[in-house]
Coordinates of C-alpha atoms and ligand atoms in Angstrom, one line a residue:
X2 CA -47.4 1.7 -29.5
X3 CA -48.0 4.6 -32.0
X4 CA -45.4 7.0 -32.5
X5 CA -45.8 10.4 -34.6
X6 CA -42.9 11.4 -36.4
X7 CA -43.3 15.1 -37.2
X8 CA -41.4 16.2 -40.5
X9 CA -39.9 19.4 -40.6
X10 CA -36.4 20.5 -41.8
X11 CA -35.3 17.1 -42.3
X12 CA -37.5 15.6 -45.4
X13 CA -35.9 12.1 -46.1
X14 CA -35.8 8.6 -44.3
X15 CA -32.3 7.9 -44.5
X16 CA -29.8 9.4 -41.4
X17 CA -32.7 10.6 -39.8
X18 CA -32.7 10.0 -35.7
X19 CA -36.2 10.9 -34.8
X20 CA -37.6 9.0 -37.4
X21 CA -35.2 6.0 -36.8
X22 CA -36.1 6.3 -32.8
X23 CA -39.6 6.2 -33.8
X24 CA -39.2 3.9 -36.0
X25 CA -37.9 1.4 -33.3
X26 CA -41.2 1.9 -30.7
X27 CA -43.8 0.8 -33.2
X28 CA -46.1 1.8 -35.5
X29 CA -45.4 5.6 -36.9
X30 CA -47.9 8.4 -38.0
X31 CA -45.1 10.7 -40.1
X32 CA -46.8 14.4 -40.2
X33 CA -45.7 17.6 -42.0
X34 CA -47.3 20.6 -40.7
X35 CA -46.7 24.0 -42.5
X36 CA -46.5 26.7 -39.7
X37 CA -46.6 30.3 -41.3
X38 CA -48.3 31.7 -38.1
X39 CA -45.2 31.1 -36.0
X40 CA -43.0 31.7 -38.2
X41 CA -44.6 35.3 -38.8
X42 CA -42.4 37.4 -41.0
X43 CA -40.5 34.3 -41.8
X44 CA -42.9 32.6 -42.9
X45 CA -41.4 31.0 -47.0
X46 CA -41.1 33.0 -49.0
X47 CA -42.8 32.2 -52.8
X48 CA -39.2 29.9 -54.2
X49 CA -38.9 27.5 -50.8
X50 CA -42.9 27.2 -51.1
X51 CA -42.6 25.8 -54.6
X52 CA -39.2 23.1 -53.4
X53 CA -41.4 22.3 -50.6
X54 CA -44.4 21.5 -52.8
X55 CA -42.4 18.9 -54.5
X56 CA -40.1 17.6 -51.5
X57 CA -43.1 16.5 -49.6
X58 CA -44.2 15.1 -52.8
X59 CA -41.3 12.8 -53.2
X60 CA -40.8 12.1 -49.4
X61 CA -44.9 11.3 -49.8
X62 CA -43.4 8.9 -52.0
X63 CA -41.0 7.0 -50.3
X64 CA -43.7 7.0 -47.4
X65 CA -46.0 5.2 -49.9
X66 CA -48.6 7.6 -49.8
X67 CA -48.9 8.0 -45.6
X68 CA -47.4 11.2 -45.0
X69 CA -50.2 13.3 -42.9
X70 CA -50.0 17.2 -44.3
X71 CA -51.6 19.6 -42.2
X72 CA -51.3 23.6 -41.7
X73 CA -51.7 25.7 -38.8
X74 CA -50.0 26.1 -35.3
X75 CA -48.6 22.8 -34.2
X76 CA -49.1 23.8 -30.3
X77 CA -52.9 23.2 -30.8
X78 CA -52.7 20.8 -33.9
X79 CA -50.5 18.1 -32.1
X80 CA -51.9 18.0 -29.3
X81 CA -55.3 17.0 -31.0
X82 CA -53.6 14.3 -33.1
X83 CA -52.8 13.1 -30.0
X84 CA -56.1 12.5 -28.6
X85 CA -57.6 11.6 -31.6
X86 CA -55.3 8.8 -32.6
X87 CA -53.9 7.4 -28.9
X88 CA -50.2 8.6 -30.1
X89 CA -47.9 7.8 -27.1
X90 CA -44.9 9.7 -28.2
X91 CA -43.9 12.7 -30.9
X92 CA -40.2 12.8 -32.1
X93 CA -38.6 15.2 -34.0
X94 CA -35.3 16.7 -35.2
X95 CA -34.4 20.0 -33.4
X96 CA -34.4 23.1 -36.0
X97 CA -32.6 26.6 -34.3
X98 CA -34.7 29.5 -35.8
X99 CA -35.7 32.0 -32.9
X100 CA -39.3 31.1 -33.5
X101 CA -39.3 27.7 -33.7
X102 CA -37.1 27.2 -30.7
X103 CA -39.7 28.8 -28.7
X104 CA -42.9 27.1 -30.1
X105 CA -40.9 23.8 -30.0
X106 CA -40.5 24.6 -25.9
X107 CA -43.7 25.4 -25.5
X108 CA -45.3 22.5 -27.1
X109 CA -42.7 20.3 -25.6
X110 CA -44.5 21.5 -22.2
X111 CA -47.9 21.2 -23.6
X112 CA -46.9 17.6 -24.5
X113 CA -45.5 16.8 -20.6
X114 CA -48.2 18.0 -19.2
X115 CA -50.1 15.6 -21.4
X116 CA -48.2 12.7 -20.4
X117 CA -47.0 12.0 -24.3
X118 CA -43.5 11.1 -24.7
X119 CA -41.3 13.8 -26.3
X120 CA -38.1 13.3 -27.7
X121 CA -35.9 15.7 -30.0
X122 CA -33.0 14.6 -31.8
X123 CA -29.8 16.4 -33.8
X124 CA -30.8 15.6 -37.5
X125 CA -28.9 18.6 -39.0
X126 CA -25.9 20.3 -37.4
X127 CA -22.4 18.5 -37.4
X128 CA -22.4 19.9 -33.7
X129 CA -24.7 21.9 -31.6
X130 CA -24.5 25.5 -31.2
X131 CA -24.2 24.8 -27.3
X132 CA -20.9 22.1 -27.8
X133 CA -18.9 24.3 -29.7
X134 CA -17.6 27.1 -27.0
X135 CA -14.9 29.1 -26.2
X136 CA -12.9 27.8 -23.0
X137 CA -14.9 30.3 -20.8
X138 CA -18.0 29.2 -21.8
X139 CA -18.8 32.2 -24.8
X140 CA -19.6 31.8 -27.9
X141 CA -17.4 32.1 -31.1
X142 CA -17.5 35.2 -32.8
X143 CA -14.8 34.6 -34.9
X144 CA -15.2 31.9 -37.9
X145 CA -11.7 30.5 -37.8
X146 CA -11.3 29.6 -34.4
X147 CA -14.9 28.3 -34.0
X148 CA -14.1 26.2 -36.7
X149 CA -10.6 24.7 -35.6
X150 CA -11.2 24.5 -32.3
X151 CA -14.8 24.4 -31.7
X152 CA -16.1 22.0 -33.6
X153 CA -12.9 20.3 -35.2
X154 CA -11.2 19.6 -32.2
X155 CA -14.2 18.3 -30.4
X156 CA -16.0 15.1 -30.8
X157 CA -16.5 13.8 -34.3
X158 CA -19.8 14.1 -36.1
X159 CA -21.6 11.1 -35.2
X160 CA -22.0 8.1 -37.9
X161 CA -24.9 7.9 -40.5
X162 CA -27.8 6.0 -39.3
X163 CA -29.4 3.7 -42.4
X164 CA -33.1 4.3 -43.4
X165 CA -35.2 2.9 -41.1
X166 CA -35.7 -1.1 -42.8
X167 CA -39.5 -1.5 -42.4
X168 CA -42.0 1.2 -41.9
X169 CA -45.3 0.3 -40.5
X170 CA -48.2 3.1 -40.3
X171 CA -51.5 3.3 -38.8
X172 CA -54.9 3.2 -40.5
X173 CA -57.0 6.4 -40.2
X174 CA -59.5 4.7 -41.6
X175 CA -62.7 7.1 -41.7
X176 CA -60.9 10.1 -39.4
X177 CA -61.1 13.3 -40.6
X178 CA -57.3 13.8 -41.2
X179 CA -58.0 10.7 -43.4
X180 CA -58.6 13.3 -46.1
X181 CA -55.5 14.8 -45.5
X182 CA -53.3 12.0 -46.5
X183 CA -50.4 11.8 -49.3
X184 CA -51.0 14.0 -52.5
X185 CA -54.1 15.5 -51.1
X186 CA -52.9 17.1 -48.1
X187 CA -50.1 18.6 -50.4
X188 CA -52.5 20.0 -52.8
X189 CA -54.4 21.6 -49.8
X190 CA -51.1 23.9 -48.6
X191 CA -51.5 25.4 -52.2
X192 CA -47.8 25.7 -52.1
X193 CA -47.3 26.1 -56.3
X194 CA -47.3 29.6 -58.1
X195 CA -50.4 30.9 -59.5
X196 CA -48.4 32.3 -62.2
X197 CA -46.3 30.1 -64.2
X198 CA -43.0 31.7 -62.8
X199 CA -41.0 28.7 -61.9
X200 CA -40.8 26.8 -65.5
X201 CA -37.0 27.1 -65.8
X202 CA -36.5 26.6 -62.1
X203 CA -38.1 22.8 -62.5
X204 CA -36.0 21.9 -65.3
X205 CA -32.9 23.6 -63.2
X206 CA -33.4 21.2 -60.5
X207 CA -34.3 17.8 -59.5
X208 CA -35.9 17.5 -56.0
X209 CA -35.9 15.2 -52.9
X210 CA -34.3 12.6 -51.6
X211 CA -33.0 10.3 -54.3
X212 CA -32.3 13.5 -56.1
X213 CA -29.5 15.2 -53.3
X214 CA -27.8 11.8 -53.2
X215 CA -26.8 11.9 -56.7
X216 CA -26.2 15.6 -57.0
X217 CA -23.6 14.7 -54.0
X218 CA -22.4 11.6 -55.9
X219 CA -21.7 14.4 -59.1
X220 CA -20.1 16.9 -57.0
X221 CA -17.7 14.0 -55.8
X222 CA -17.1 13.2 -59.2
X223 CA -16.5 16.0 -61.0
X224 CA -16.5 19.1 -58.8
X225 CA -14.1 18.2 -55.5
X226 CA -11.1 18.0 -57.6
X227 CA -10.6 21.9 -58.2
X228 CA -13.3 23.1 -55.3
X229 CA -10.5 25.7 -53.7
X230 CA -9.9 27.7 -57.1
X231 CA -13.0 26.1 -59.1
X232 CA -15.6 27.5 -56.1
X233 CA -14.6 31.3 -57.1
X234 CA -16.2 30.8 -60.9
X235 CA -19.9 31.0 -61.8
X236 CA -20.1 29.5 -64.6
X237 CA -17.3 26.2 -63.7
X238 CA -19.4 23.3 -62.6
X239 CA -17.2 23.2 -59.1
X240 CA -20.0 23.7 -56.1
X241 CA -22.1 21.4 -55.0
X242 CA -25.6 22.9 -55.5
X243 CA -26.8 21.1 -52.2
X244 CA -27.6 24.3 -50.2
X245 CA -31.4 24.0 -51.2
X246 CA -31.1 20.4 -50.1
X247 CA -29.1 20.9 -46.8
X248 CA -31.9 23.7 -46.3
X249 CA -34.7 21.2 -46.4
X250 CA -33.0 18.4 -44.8
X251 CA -33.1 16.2 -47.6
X252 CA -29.8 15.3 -47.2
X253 CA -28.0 15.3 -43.9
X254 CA -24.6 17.1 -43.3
X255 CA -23.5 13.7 -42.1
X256 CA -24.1 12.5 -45.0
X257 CA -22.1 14.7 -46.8
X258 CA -19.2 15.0 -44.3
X259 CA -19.3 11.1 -44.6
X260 CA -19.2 10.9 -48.2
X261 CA -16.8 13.7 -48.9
X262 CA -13.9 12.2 -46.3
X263 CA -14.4 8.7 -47.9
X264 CA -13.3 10.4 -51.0
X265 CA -10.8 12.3 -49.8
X266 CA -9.0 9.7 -47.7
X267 CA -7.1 8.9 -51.1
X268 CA -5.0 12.3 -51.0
X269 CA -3.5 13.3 -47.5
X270 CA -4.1 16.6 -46.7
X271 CA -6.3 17.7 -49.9
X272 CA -6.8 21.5 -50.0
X273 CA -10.3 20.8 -52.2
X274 CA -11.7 18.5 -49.3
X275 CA -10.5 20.6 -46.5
X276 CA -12.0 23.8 -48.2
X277 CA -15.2 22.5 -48.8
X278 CA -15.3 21.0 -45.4
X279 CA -15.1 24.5 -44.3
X280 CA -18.0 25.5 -46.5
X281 CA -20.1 23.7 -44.2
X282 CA -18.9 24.5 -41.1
X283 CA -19.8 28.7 -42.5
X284 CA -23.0 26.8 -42.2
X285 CA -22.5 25.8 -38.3
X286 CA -21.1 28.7 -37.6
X287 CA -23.9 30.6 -38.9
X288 CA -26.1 28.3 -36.8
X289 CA -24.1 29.2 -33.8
X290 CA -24.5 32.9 -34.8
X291 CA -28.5 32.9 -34.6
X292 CA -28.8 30.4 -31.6
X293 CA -26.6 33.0 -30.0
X294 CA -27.9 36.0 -31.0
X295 CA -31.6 35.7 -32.0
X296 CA -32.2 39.1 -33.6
X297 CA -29.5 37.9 -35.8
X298 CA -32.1 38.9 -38.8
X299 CA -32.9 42.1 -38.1
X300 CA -30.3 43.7 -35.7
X301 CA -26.8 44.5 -36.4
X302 CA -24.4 42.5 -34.5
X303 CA -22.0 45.9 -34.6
X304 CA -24.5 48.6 -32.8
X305 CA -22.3 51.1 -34.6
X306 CA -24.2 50.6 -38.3
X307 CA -27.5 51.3 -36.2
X308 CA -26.7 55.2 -37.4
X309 CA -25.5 54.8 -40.6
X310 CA -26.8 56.6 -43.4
X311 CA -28.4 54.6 -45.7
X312 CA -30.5 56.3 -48.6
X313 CA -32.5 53.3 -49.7
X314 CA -33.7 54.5 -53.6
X315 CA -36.6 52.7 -54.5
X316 CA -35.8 53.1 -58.0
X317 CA -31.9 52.1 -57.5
X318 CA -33.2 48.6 -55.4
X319 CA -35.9 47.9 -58.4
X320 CA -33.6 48.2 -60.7
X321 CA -30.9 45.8 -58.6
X322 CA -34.0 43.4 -57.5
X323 CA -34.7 43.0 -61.4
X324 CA -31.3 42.8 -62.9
X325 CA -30.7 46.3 -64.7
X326 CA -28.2 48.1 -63.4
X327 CA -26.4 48.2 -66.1
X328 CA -23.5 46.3 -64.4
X329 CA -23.6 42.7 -66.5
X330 CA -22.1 40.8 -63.5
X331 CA -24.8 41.8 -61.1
X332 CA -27.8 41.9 -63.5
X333 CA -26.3 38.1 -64.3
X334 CA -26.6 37.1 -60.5
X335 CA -29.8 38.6 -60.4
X336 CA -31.0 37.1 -63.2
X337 CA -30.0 33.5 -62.2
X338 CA -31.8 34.1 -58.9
X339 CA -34.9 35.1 -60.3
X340 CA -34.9 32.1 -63.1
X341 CA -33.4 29.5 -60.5
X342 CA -34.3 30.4 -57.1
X343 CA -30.3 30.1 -57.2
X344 CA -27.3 32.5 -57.1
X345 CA -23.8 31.3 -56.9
X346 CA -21.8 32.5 -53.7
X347 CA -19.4 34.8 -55.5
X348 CA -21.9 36.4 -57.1
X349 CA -24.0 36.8 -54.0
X350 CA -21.2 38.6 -52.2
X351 CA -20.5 41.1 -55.4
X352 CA -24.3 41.0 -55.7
X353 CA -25.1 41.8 -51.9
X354 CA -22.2 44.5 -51.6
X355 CA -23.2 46.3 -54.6
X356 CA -26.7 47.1 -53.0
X357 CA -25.0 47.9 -50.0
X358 CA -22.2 49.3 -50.4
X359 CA -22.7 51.2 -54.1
X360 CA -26.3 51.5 -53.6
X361 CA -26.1 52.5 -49.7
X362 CA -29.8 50.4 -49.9
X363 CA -30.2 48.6 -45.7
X364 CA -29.0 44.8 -46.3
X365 CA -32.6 44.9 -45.1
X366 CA -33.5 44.9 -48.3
X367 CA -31.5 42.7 -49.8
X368 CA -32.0 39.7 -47.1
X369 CA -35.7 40.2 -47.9
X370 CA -35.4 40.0 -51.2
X371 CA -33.0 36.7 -51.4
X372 CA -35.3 35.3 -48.5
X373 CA -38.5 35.5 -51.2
X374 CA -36.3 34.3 -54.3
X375 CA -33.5 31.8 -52.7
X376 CA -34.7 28.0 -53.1
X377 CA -32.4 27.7 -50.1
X378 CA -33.5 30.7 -48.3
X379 CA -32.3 29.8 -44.8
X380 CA -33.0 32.3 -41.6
X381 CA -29.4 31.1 -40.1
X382 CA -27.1 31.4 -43.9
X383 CA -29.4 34.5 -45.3
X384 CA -29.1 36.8 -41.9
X385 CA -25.0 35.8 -41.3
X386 CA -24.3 36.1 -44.7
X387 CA -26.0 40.0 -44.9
X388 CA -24.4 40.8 -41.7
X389 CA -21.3 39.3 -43.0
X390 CA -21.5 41.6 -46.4
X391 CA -22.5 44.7 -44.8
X392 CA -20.0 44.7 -42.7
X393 CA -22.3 44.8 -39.5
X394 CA -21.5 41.0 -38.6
X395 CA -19.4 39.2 -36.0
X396 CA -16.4 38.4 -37.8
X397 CA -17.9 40.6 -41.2
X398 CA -15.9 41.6 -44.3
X399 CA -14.3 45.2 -42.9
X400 CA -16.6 47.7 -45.0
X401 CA -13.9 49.4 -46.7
X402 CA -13.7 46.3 -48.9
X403 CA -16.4 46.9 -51.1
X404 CA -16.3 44.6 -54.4
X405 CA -15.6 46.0 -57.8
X406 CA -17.8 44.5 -59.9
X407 CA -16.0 44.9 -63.2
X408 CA -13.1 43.8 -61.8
X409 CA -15.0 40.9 -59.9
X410 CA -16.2 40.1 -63.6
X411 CA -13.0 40.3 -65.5
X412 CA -11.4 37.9 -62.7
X413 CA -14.4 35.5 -62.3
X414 CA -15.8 35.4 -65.4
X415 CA -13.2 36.1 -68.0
X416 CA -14.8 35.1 -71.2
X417 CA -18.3 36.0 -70.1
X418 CA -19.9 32.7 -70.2
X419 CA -22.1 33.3 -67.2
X420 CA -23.0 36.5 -68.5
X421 CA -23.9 35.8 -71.8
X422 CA -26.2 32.8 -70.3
X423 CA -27.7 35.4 -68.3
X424 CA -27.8 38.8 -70.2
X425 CA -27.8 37.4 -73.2
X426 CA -29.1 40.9 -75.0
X427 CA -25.1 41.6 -74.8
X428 CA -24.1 38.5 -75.9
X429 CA -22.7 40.3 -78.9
X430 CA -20.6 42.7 -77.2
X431 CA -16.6 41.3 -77.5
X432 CA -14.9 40.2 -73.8
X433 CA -13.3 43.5 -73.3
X434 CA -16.5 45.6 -73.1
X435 CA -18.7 42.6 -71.5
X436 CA -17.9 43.1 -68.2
X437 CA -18.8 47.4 -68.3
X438 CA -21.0 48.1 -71.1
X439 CA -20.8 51.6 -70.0
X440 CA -17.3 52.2 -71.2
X441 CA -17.0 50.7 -74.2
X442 CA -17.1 53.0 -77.1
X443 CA -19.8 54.0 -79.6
X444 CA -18.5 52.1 -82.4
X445 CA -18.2 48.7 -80.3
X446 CA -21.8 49.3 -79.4
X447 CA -22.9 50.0 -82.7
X448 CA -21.1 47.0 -84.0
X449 CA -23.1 45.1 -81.7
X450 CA -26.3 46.4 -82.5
X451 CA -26.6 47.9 -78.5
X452 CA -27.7 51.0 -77.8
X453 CA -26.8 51.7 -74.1
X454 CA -30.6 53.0 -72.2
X455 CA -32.9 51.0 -74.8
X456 CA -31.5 47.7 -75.4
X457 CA -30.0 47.6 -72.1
X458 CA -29.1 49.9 -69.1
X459 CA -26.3 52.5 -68.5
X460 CA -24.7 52.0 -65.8
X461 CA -27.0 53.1 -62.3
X462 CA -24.0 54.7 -60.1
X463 CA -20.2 55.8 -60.8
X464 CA -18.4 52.9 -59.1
X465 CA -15.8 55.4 -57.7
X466 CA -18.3 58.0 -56.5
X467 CA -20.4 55.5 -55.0
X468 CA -17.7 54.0 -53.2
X469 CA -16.3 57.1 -51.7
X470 CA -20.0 58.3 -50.6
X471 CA -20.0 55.2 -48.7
X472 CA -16.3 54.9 -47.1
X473 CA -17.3 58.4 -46.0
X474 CA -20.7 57.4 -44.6
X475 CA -18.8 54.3 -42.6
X476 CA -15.8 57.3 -41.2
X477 CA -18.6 58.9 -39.6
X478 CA -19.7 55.9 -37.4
X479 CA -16.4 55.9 -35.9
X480 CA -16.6 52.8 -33.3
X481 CA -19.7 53.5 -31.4
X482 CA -20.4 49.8 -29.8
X483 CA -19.1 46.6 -30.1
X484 CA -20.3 43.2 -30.5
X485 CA -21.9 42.2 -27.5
Ligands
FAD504 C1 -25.7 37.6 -49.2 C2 -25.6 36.1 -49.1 C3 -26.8 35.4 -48.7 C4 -26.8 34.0 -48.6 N1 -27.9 33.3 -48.2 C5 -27.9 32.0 -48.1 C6 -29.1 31.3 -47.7 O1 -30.2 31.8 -47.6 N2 -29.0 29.9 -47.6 C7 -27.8 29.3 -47.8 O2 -27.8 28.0 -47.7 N3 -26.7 29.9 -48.0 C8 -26.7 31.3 -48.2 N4 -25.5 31.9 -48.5 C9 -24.2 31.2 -48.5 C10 -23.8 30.6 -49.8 O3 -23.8 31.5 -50.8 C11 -24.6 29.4 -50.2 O4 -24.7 28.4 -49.2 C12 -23.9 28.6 -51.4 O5 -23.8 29.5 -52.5 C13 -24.8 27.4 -51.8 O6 -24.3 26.8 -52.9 P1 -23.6 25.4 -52.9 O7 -24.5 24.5 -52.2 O8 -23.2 25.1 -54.3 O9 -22.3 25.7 -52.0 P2 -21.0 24.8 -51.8 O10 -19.9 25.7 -52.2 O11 -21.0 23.5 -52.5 O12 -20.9 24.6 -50.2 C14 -21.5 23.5 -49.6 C15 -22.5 23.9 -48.5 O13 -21.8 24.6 -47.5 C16 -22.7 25.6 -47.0 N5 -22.2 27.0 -47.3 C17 -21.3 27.3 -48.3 N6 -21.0 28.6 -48.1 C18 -21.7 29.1 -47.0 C19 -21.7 30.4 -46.4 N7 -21.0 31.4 -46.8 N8 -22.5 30.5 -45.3 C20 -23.2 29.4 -44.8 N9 -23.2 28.2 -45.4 C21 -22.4 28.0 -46.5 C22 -24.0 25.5 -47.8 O14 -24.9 24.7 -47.0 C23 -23.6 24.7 -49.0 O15 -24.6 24.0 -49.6 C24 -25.5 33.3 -48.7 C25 -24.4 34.0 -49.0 C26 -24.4 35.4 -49.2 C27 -23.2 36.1 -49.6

């Protein structure tokens, strides 16, 4: 009986349910399909393209070369494979993006209709956005309870399932989709950068598989330990790095959950463990948050922020987009972005409040931006996580807290390591000026051969001005709705 496995946020063979339940009914076609005309404006943008490019090249791999790779809308693409290769059953792991969920229904009627066995499994949420629910039957809107007692208090996460022992895959022999086997079909998506901007992003990253295991197996290692304070600084090897991996399902949070209480069943009650435990659960709850409210991405969960003011300078976003601001803590965290596809959470919330908040640029903006940069660009993480920093979210940083982000330097990065990796044209500058070029004085610039509007930027807003002009903006909304 042949079974088509179709690949989509969950690129790896071990812990995978469809795969395994496929697996278990016979022979298995596995197929990858990129989908940018569902996804429309969510299509990847140019940083997840290039990780995909090289995911399904290592999953290929581990498939020994028979992983189909087609592109176009799955609703008439399946369907086809179907006929043309006597398929009696499709599985896949559910994904929760707005878009998907409804081309996923529709094709999952298509399918009936056809008489194919369908079957979708959980492959990437610890639990489902339907399980975890207030007592009346709502959903969370509030992280800490939805974490305690929606999903903690509930059933545990299930077990992880090994890789499936023996794969065995049909011949497509002289088929047209022949040609779209393995390396070729990969080639064919045309995934890669025309322009050689990803050069330091591959030697910032290993990809697949293999490659998530062991960065979780260093994480373990050598960040867990301090994770709670450790998590805070950019430049201290304490977070895991797996977003980009979680993101693309090469690893499963299972796994991770698994892993991480192994190691943590040493110490009772370890603060590290708990707190990183939690990290993932922001990522359930920001699952919960788009199942919930679909226009999550666009619309603001607080109607109020529908009328506020925001000026959106094209100059003032360029220069925050491209990391010259003049403020070396947010030029840094753009910088990384742009090299790695990768910014570290502390810097994304002084990063992302900055342009909101200092800037008064939409978080529009912003989420567009990180969604075309990010390697881990994720619909459910990237949409919370603006809402969350504009203030507009469910249970959003109040938006009268509005990061300093001299002060956020001084604190996080006190001897300027991250920045001097990053801005390195102020390398020279002692600690005391690093963090605000702007007010150090002419002689400490001239010392270190900087000259403030040439070798790099003056500052792009007064930090105190800008704040008030936006605490006066947010006065004016007053409380005009509510979360619905
Ligand atoms: C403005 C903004 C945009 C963001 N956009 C994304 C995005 O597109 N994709 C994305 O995966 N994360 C996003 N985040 C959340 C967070 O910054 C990243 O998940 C984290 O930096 C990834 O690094 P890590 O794997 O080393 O994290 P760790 O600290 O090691 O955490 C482990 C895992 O927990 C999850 N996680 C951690 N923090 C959060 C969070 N706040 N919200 C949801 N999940 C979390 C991630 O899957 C992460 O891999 C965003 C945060 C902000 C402030």
């Amino acid at each position: 009986m042949l079974q088509i496995h179709w690949f989509r946020q969950d690129l790896r063979l071990t812990d995978n349910p469809a795969l395994t339940a496929a697996c278990q009914q016979g022979l298995v076609l596995p197929v990858y399909i990129l989908d940018n005309l569902n996804a429309g404006e969510w299509a990847m943008g140019g940083a997840s393209r290039w990780w995909l490019h090289h995911s399904l090249c290592h999953l290929n791999q581990s498939l020994s070369g028979n992983l189909l790779v087609l592109q176009g809308d799955p609703c008439e693409l399946l369907p086809s494979l179907v006929r043309a290769t006597g398929a009696q059953g499709i599985h896949w792991n559910r994904c929760y993006e707005p878009w998907r969920i409804l081309r996923d229904t529709r094709l999952k009627e298509q399918l009936h209709d056809t008489g194919v066995q369908v079957e979708s499994h959980n492959g990437s949420l610890l639990w489902e956005p339907w399980q975890a629910l207030k007592q009346d039957g709502k959903p969370y809107q509030v992280f800490t309870p939805f974490w305690r007692r929606g999903c903690l208090q509930g059933a545990s996460p299930r077990q992880v399932i090994p890789a499936p022992q023996a794969l065995n895959f049909p011949a497509l022999g002289t088929s047209p989709y022949a040609e779209r086997l393995g390396e070729s079909g990969i080639a064919a998506l045309n995934l890669l950068p025309h322009q050689p901007w990803d050069r330091s992003m591959r030697s910032t990253w290993k990809i697949g598989e293999d490659a998530a295991r062991q960065s979780l197996q260093t994480f373990l290692d050598e960040g867990l330990g301090d994770y709670k304070q450790g998590r805070n600084f950019p430049a201290r090897p304490h977070v895991s790095r797996l977003s980009p991996h979680l993101h693309f399902g090469e690893i499963s949070p299972h796994q991770i959950w698994t892993e991480a209480q192994r190691r943590g069943i040493a110490q009772e009650a370890d603060e590290n463990l708990e707190c990183f435990l939690s990290e993932l659960g922001w990522r359930e709850f920001s699952y919960s948050l788009l199942y919930h409210h679909p226009s999550l991405m666009r619309k603001n969960l607080q109607q109020k922020f529908d009328h506020f003011p925001w000026q959106n300078d094209e100059g003032l976003l360029q220069a925050w987009q491209h990391g010259e601001t003049g403020f070396p803590l947010i030029d840094a965290g753009m910088r990384e972005l742009w090299q790695t596809g990768y910014m570290h959470n502390r810097v994304r919330m002084v990063t992302g409040s900055f342009l909101v908040k200092n800037l008064l640029s939409h978080w529009h903006h912003g989420e567009d931006w990180f969604w075309d940069c990010l390697v881990d660009a994720d619909l459910a993480a990237n949409s919370a996580s603006w809402q969350w920093i504009a203030g507009c979210g469910a249970d959003a940083a109040p938006y009268f807290r509005v990061f300093n982000p001299v002060s956020q330097s001084e604190r996080f990065d006190p001897q300027g390591h991250y920045i001097r990796r990053y801005v390195p044209e102020i390398a020279a500058l002692p600690d005391r000026y690093l963090h605000n070029p702007s007010a150090a004085p002419t002689a400490v610039l001239k010392e270190a051969g900087i000259v403030l509007g040439k070798h790099y930027p003056k500052a792009v807003v007064d930090l105190k001005q800008s704040r008030e002009q936006a605490l006066a903006a947010f006065k004016q909304l007053g409380s005009r709705g509510q979360v619905p």
